[in-house]
Amino acid sequence: MTRFWLFLALLVATIQPARADDISASARGVVRIVTIAVVDDEVVGFGHGSGFAVAPNRIVTNAHVVELADRYPDNVVIGIVPSEGDKSYQGKLIAIDQQRDLALIEFTGVRLPPLTLYTGAPGDGEALIALGYPGNVDLATARSAADFINPQSPVRSQGGFAGTRSLQGTSVLLHTASIARGNSGGPLLDRCGRVLGVNSAITRADEGDSTFAFAIAGNELAAFLQGAKQPFATVSVPCTSVEEQLAQERNADEKARLDAEARARADAAKSATEREDTLSQARARNIVARENHMAGAGLLLVLGALALGGAGLLLSRDRRREAIWIAVGGGVLMLGAVVLFLTRPDFDESRMLSMPKASAGAAVPNQAAGGRMTCSLVPERSRITVSNADKVALDVGTDGCINGRTQYAESGTTWQRILVPDEDQTVSMLVYDPTTRTYTNTRYLLSSDQMAKARQLRTGVELKTCSSDQAARANLATRQQALRAALPPVYNEKLVYSCSAAPSSPSSAAAK
């Protein structure tokens, strides 16, 4: 066991938390596309461009990048060179649109992180980023043809949005990011790494004219993919920087804390009011019962005294037998008066609160702490880069068992679980806070090396399903701390949901 913890500490120490960069995350889904023309086993032509994943095994590029493969499918090989790893893969052209200058390529052998299409429009002068493999850079740095099929990160260039135009009947975005031959088919991104268009052409810079670039607009790309029956991810929420989001979070977290405190004070005030009403009602009932007892005792006392007086009168008239019976009856009445007086209700508030009608003043348990919940996205508290905003269904157990299958670990007053998937290059930190009724999904889009190290740490997490074993849950919390330390200090995406009691038949998707 000592050796294991030493190994774990050394493993965490070797993981240098890198800053989560949206553009770097998108770059992992960008590829170099190489076309090689072969006739009689001899290479007679070579070309290359760029592309990006819209599915784990599907790539978008320009039609002119793979035009030869479309014309001569038996003589032209399409190579897909990812930005990470040590291999290249052969692709197959499955759809092409010469009018829009777009093509779709399929390949196998590795899964790439798909990029997300932003369905909004860039603002005037907005900063845009182009990713791809410009040929002039390759010519300056390549030492041999093999360098064109070796994985390497794409070149990043930044410019501004300059307007929209129509190029041969196709809607395009005009921008000033520097691109060259070889960038064709690469993505044009916003600051959050979402696709705005597909770089396709540049203007001529004759006699010192400024160079502008054209990117096929996102709506044209969406129409092409829909025509090819290729699903793709979209986001409509405008981009906010991490710095802006962190500032908003501080304000939102403070507001959520104040709202929770206000709810607690309101609940306490309501409980106090209900308790006081209950006490007042019980006190009023007590007074009525006490007065009834005392009135009854007084009546019995008067009747007993009259009976004793009557007995004395009968005794003076020598009616001894009747006098004795009436005297006994008078004594019983007076004894009853004493008993009734002594058993009159007192003013013990604790005893009054235990009476049936006093239960209305008892405190109501906090139903938000557990049970079936429906959680809706809070856009102003969220930073959305690649995910949709569907509602999330939670079934929160009091011991941190979520949806009856996933054990969350205690983390202060919250329940937390870090998920490291086998295939996707995303680590999610899921947190449910019963105090503020908030569910948070914080996502980190990591490199293949970072994911490999996170998966290695995940192997030490033995608790996979729900458990009431306190020791096992404590061990889960410790292992998750090691995972958390391996993540970058800044996230890529944060989805914040506000939760409330779920309807009887929720239709929303359940969280893990």
PDB file of N, CA, C and O in Angstrom, residues 364-406:
ATOM      1  N   VAL A 364     -40.133  22.032   8.237  1.00  0.00           N
ATOM      2  CA  VAL A 364     -40.258  21.180   7.063  1.00  0.00           C
ATOM      3  C   VAL A 364     -38.863  20.780   6.583  1.00  0.00           C
ATOM      4  O   VAL A 364     -38.003  21.643   6.399  1.00  0.00           O
ATOM      5  N   PRO A 365     -38.592  19.488   6.381  1.00  0.00           N
ATOM      6  CA  PRO A 365     -37.261  19.086   5.904  1.00  0.00           C
ATOM      7  C   PRO A 365     -36.941  19.719   4.561  1.00  0.00           C
ATOM      8  O   PRO A 365     -37.841  19.993   3.761  1.00  0.00           O
ATOM      9  N   ASN A 366     -35.648  19.905   4.292  1.00  0.00           N
ATOM     10  CA  ASN A 366     -35.190  20.479   3.029  1.00  0.00           C
ATOM     11  C   ASN A 366     -35.287  19.423   1.933  1.00  0.00           C
ATOM     12  O   ASN A 366     -34.449  18.544   1.816  1.00  0.00           O
ATOM     13  N   GLN A 367     -36.347  19.525   1.105  1.00  0.00           N
ATOM     14  CA  GLN A 367     -36.569  18.528   0.065  1.00  0.00           C
ATOM     15  C   GLN A 367     -35.520  18.598  -1.042  1.00  0.00           C
ATOM     16  O   GLN A 367     -35.385  17.678  -1.830  1.00  0.00           O
ATOM     17  N   ALA A 368     -34.792  19.736  -1.150  1.00  0.00           N
ATOM     18  CA  ALA A 368     -33.782  19.870  -2.204  1.00  0.00           C
ATOM     19  C   ALA A 368     -32.559  19.003  -1.952  1.00  0.00           C
ATOM     20  O   ALA A 368     -31.746  18.802  -2.838  1.00  0.00           O
ATOM     21  N   ALA A 369     -32.401  18.511  -0.710  1.00  0.00           N
ATOM     22  CA  ALA A 369     -31.208  17.734  -0.389  1.00  0.00           C
ATOM     23  C   ALA A 369     -31.179  16.402  -1.126  1.00  0.00           C
ATOM     24  O   ALA A 369     -30.125  15.817  -1.301  1.00  0.00           O
ATOM     25  N   GLY A 370     -32.312  15.903  -1.539  1.00  0.00           N
ATOM     26  CA  GLY A 370     -32.340  14.622  -2.205  1.00  0.00           C
ATOM     27  C   GLY A 370     -33.635  14.443  -2.967  1.00  0.00           C
ATOM     28  O   GLY A 370     -34.489  15.326  -3.018  1.00  0.00           O
ATOM     29  N   GLY A 371     -33.756  13.267  -3.607  1.00  0.00           N
ATOM     30  CA  GLY A 371     -34.951  12.992  -4.373  1.00  0.00           C
ATOM     31  C   GLY A 371     -34.756  13.273  -5.856  1.00  0.00           C
ATOM     32  O   GLY A 371     -33.682  13.634  -6.320  1.00  0.00           O
ATOM     33  N   ARG A 372     -35.824  13.116  -6.608  1.00  0.00           N
ATOM     34  CA  ARG A 372     -35.777  13.300  -8.058  1.00  0.00           C
ATOM     35  C   ARG A 372     -35.859  14.782  -8.388  1.00  0.00           C
ATOM     36  O   ARG A 372     -36.756  15.485  -7.939  1.00  0.00           O
ATOM     37  N   MET A 373     -34.896  15.243  -9.191  1.00  0.00           N
ATOM     38  CA  MET A 373     -34.772  16.654  -9.521  1.00  0.00           C
ATOM     39  C   MET A 373     -34.734  16.830 -11.038  1.00  0.00           C
ATOM     40  O   MET A 373     -34.259  15.965 -11.763  1.00  0.00           O
ATOM     41  N   THR A 374     -35.246  17.972 -11.502  1.00  0.00           N
ATOM     42  CA  THR A 374     -35.076  18.401 -12.886  1.00  0.00           C
ATOM     43  C   THR A 374     -34.227  19.663 -12.876  1.00  0.00           C
ATOM     44  O   THR A 374     -34.562  20.633 -12.195  1.00  0.00           O
ATOM     45  N   CYS A 375     -33.118  19.636 -13.610  1.00  0.00           N
ATOM     46  CA  CYS A 375     -32.149  20.731 -13.576  1.00  0.00           C
ATOM     47  C   CYS A 375     -32.113  21.430 -14.932  1.00  0.00           C
ATOM     48  O   CYS A 375     -31.910  20.781 -15.960  1.00  0.00           O
ATOM     49  N   SER A 376     -32.306  22.754 -14.923  1.00  0.00           N
ATOM     50  CA  SER A 376     -32.316  23.564 -16.139  1.00  0.00           C
ATOM     51  C   SER A 376     -31.083  24.449 -16.176  1.00  0.00           C
ATOM     52  O   SER A 376     -30.663  24.991 -15.143  1.00  0.00           O
ATOM     53  N   LEU A 377     -30.528  24.610 -17.370  1.00  0.00           N
ATOM     54  CA  LEU A 377     -29.317  25.408 -17.537  1.00  0.00           C
ATOM     55  C   LEU A 377     -29.567  26.861 -17.159  1.00  0.00           C
ATOM     56  O   LEU A 377     -30.608  27.432 -17.475  1.00  0.00           O
ATOM     57  N   VAL A 378     -28.580  27.450 -16.483  1.00  0.00           N
ATOM     58  CA  VAL A 378     -28.591  28.882 -16.172  1.00  0.00           C
ATOM     59  C   VAL A 378     -27.573  29.538 -17.107  1.00  0.00           C
ATOM     60  O   VAL A 378     -26.373  29.528 -16.824  1.00  0.00           O
ATOM     61  N   PRO A 379     -28.013  30.100 -18.244  1.00  0.00           N
ATOM     62  CA  PRO A 379     -27.059  30.595 -19.254  1.00  0.00           C
ATOM     63  C   PRO A 379     -26.108  31.659 -18.730  1.00  0.00           C
ATOM     64  O   PRO A 379     -24.927  31.670 -19.083  1.00  0.00           O
ATOM     65  N   GLU A 380     -26.613  32.559 -17.881  1.00  0.00           N
ATOM     66  CA  GLU A 380     -25.764  33.645 -17.399  1.00  0.00           C
ATOM     67  C   GLU A 380     -24.660  33.169 -16.472  1.00  0.00           C
ATOM     68  O   GLU A 380     -23.697  33.894 -16.207  1.00  0.00           O
ATOM     69  N   ARG A 381     -24.767  31.947 -15.967  1.00  0.00           N
ATOM     70  CA  ARG A 381     -23.730  31.405 -15.105  1.00  0.00           C
ATOM     71  C   ARG A 381     -22.869  30.356 -15.817  1.00  0.00           C
ATOM     72  O   ARG A 381     -21.964  29.800 -15.207  1.00  0.00           O
ATOM     73  N   SER A 382     -23.164  30.100 -17.089  1.00  0.00           N
ATOM     74  CA  SER A 382     -22.508  29.015 -17.809  1.00  0.00           C
ATOM     75  C   SER A 382     -21.582  29.558 -18.891  1.00  0.00           C
ATOM     76  O   SER A 382     -21.798  30.651 -19.423  1.00  0.00           O
ATOM     77  N   ARG A 383     -20.558  28.770 -19.189  1.00  0.00           N
ATOM     78  CA  ARG A 383     -19.713  29.034 -20.353  1.00  0.00           C
ATOM     79  C   ARG A 383     -19.833  27.822 -21.267  1.00  0.00           C
ATOM     80  O   ARG A 383     -19.349  26.733 -20.956  1.00  0.00           O
ATOM     81  N   ILE A 384     -20.518  28.005 -22.395  1.00  0.00           N
ATOM     82  CA  ILE A 384     -20.814  26.903 -23.292  1.00  0.00           C
ATOM     83  C   ILE A 384     -19.934  27.035 -24.528  1.00  0.00           C
ATOM     84  O   ILE A 384     -19.955  28.062 -25.203  1.00  0.00           O
ATOM     85  N   THR A 385     -19.160  26.002 -24.807  1.00  0.00           N
ATOM     86  CA  THR A 385     -18.312  26.016 -25.996  1.00  0.00           C
ATOM     87  C   THR A 385     -18.671  24.909 -26.975  1.00  0.00           C
ATOM     88  O   THR A 385     -18.663  25.122 -28.185  1.00  0.00           O
ATOM     89  N   VAL A 386     -18.997  23.711 -26.492  1.00  0.00           N
ATOM     90  CA  VAL A 386     -19.227  22.598 -27.419  1.00  0.00           C
ATOM     91  C   VAL A 386     -20.470  21.779 -27.084  1.00  0.00           C
ATOM     92  O   VAL A 386     -20.829  20.883 -27.849  1.00  0.00           O
ATOM     93  N   SER A 387     -21.153  22.055 -25.989  1.00  0.00           N
ATOM     94  CA  SER A 387     -22.238  21.186 -25.534  1.00  0.00           C
ATOM     95  C   SER A 387     -23.601  21.817 -25.780  1.00  0.00           C
ATOM     96  O   SER A 387     -23.728  23.029 -25.950  1.00  0.00           O
ATOM     97  N   ASN A 388     -24.642  20.957 -25.774  1.00  0.00           N
ATOM     98  CA  ASN A 388     -26.003  21.461 -25.864  1.00  0.00           C
ATOM     99  C   ASN A 388     -26.490  21.843 -24.472  1.00  0.00           C
ATOM    100  O   ASN A 388     -25.781  21.647 -23.483  1.00  0.00           O
ATOM    101  N   ALA A 389     -27.694  22.382 -24.408  1.00  0.00           N
ATOM    102  CA  ALA A 389     -28.197  22.905 -23.129  1.00  0.00           C
ATOM    103  C   ALA A 389     -29.455  22.178 -22.690  1.00  0.00           C
ATOM    104  O   ALA A 389     -30.369  22.779 -22.145  1.00  0.00           O
ATOM    105  N   ASP A 390     -29.518  20.864 -22.923  1.00  0.00           N
ATOM    106  CA  ASP A 390     -30.687  20.086 -22.525  1.00  0.00           C
ATOM    107  C   ASP A 390     -30.818  20.042 -21.008  1.00  0.00           C
ATOM    108  O   ASP A 390     -29.832  20.165 -20.281  1.00  0.00           O
ATOM    109  N   LYS A 391     -32.042  19.831 -20.562  1.00  0.00           N
ATOM    110  CA  LYS A 391     -32.264  19.662 -19.129  1.00  0.00           C
ATOM    111  C   LYS A 391     -31.635  18.355 -18.659  1.00  0.00           C
ATOM    112  O   LYS A 391     -31.424  17.428 -19.437  1.00  0.00           O
ATOM    113  N   VAL A 392     -31.329  18.300 -17.380  1.00  0.00           N
ATOM    114  CA  VAL A 392     -30.690  17.123 -16.789  1.00  0.00           C
ATOM    115  C   VAL A 392     -31.582  16.607 -15.675  1.00  0.00           C
ATOM    116  O   VAL A 392     -32.080  17.381 -14.843  1.00  0.00           O
ATOM    117  N   ALA A 393     -31.818  15.302 -15.667  1.00  0.00           N
ATOM    118  CA  ALA A 393     -32.601  14.663 -14.607  1.00  0.00           C
ATOM    119  C   ALA A 393     -31.659  14.038 -13.593  1.00  0.00           C
ATOM    120  O   ALA A 393     -30.723  13.325 -13.970  1.00  0.00           O
ATOM    121  N   LEU A 394     -31.896  14.319 -12.332  1.00  0.00           N
ATOM    122  CA  LEU A 394     -31.088  13.752 -11.249  1.00  0.00           C
ATOM    123  C   LEU A 394     -31.998  13.059 -10.246  1.00  0.00           C
ATOM    124  O   LEU A 394     -33.102  13.545  -9.957  1.00  0.00           O
ATOM    125  N   ASP A 395     -31.531  11.945  -9.743  1.00  0.00           N
ATOM    126  CA  ASP A 395     -32.171  11.297  -8.598  1.00  0.00           C
ATOM    127  C   ASP A 395     -31.105  11.226  -7.513  1.00  0.00           C
ATOM    128  O   ASP A 395     -30.219  10.374  -7.550  1.00  0.00           O
ATOM    129  N   VAL A 396     -31.174  12.164  -6.565  1.00  0.00           N
ATOM    130  CA  VAL A 396     -30.097  12.353  -5.591  1.00  0.00           C
ATOM    131  C   VAL A 396     -30.430  11.602  -4.309  1.00  0.00           C
ATOM    132  O   VAL A 396     -31.419  11.908  -3.630  1.00  0.00           O
ATOM    133  N   GLY A 397     -29.609  10.605  -3.999  1.00  0.00           N
ATOM    134  CA  GLY A 397     -29.753   9.899  -2.736  1.00  0.00           C
ATOM    135  C   GLY A 397     -29.085  10.666  -1.605  1.00  0.00           C
ATOM    136  O   GLY A 397     -28.158  11.453  -1.829  1.00  0.00           O
ATOM    137  N   THR A 398     -29.521  10.442  -0.395  1.00  0.00           N
ATOM    138  CA  THR A 398     -28.955  11.172   0.742  1.00  0.00           C
ATOM    139  C   THR A 398     -27.505  10.799   1.000  1.00  0.00           C
ATOM    140  O   THR A 398     -26.786  11.535   1.670  1.00  0.00           O
ATOM    141  N   ASP A 399     -27.050   9.678   0.455  1.00  0.00           N
ATOM    142  CA  ASP A 399     -25.667   9.246   0.659  1.00  0.00           C
ATOM    143  C   ASP A 399     -24.803   9.504  -0.576  1.00  0.00           C
ATOM    144  O   ASP A 399     -23.735   8.924  -0.719  1.00  0.00           O
ATOM    145  N   GLY A 400     -25.277  10.382  -1.498  1.00  0.00           N
ATOM    146  CA  GLY A 400     -24.487  10.719  -2.676  1.00  0.00           C
ATOM    147  C   GLY A 400     -24.618   9.747  -3.816  1.00  0.00           C
ATOM    148  O   GLY A 400     -23.822   9.794  -4.759  1.00  0.00           O
ATOM    149  N   CYS A 401     -25.608   8.866  -3.771  1.00  0.00           N
ATOM    150  CA  CYS A 401     -25.867   7.958  -4.881  1.00  0.00           C
ATOM    151  C   CYS A 401     -26.727   8.702  -5.900  1.00  0.00           C
ATOM    152  O   CYS A 401     -27.860   9.077  -5.598  1.00  0.00           O
ATOM    153  N   ILE A 402     -26.190   8.926  -7.098  1.00  0.00           N
ATOM    154  CA  ILE A 402     -26.893   9.686  -8.120  1.00  0.00           C
ATOM    155  C   ILE A 402     -27.485   8.739  -9.148  1.00  0.00           C
ATOM    156  O   ILE A 402     -26.785   7.890  -9.709  1.00  0.00           O
ATOM    157  N   ASN A 403     -28.782   8.885  -9.386  1.00  0.00           N
ATOM    158  CA  ASN A 403     -29.525   8.085 -10.358  1.00  0.00           C
ATOM    159  C   ASN A 403     -29.413   6.586 -10.102  1.00  0.00           C
ATOM    160  O   ASN A 403     -29.525   5.776 -11.019  1.00  0.00           O
ATOM    161  N   GLY A 404     -29.152   6.251  -8.844  1.00  0.00           N
ATOM    162  CA  GLY A 404     -29.145   4.850  -8.448  1.00  0.00           C
ATOM    163  C   GLY A 404     -27.977   4.038  -8.943  1.00  0.00           C
ATOM    164  O   GLY A 404     -27.948   2.817  -8.767  1.00  0.00           O
ATOM    165  N   ARG A 405     -26.946   4.704  -9.575  1.00  0.00           N
ATOM    166  CA  ARG A 405     -25.860   3.900 -10.137  1.00  0.00           C
ATOM    167  C   ARG A 405     -24.474   4.519  -9.978  1.00  0.00           C
ATOM    168  O   ARG A 405     -23.484   3.813 -10.032  1.00  0.00           O
ATOM    169  N   THR A 406     -24.377   5.828  -9.800  1.00  0.00           N
ATOM    170  CA  THR A 406     -23.073   6.488  -9.726  1.00  0.00           C
ATOM    171  C   THR A 406     -22.862   7.081  -8.340  1.00  0.00           C
ATOM    172  O   THR A 406     -23.658   7.912  -7.891  1.00  0.00           O
TER     173      THR A 406
END
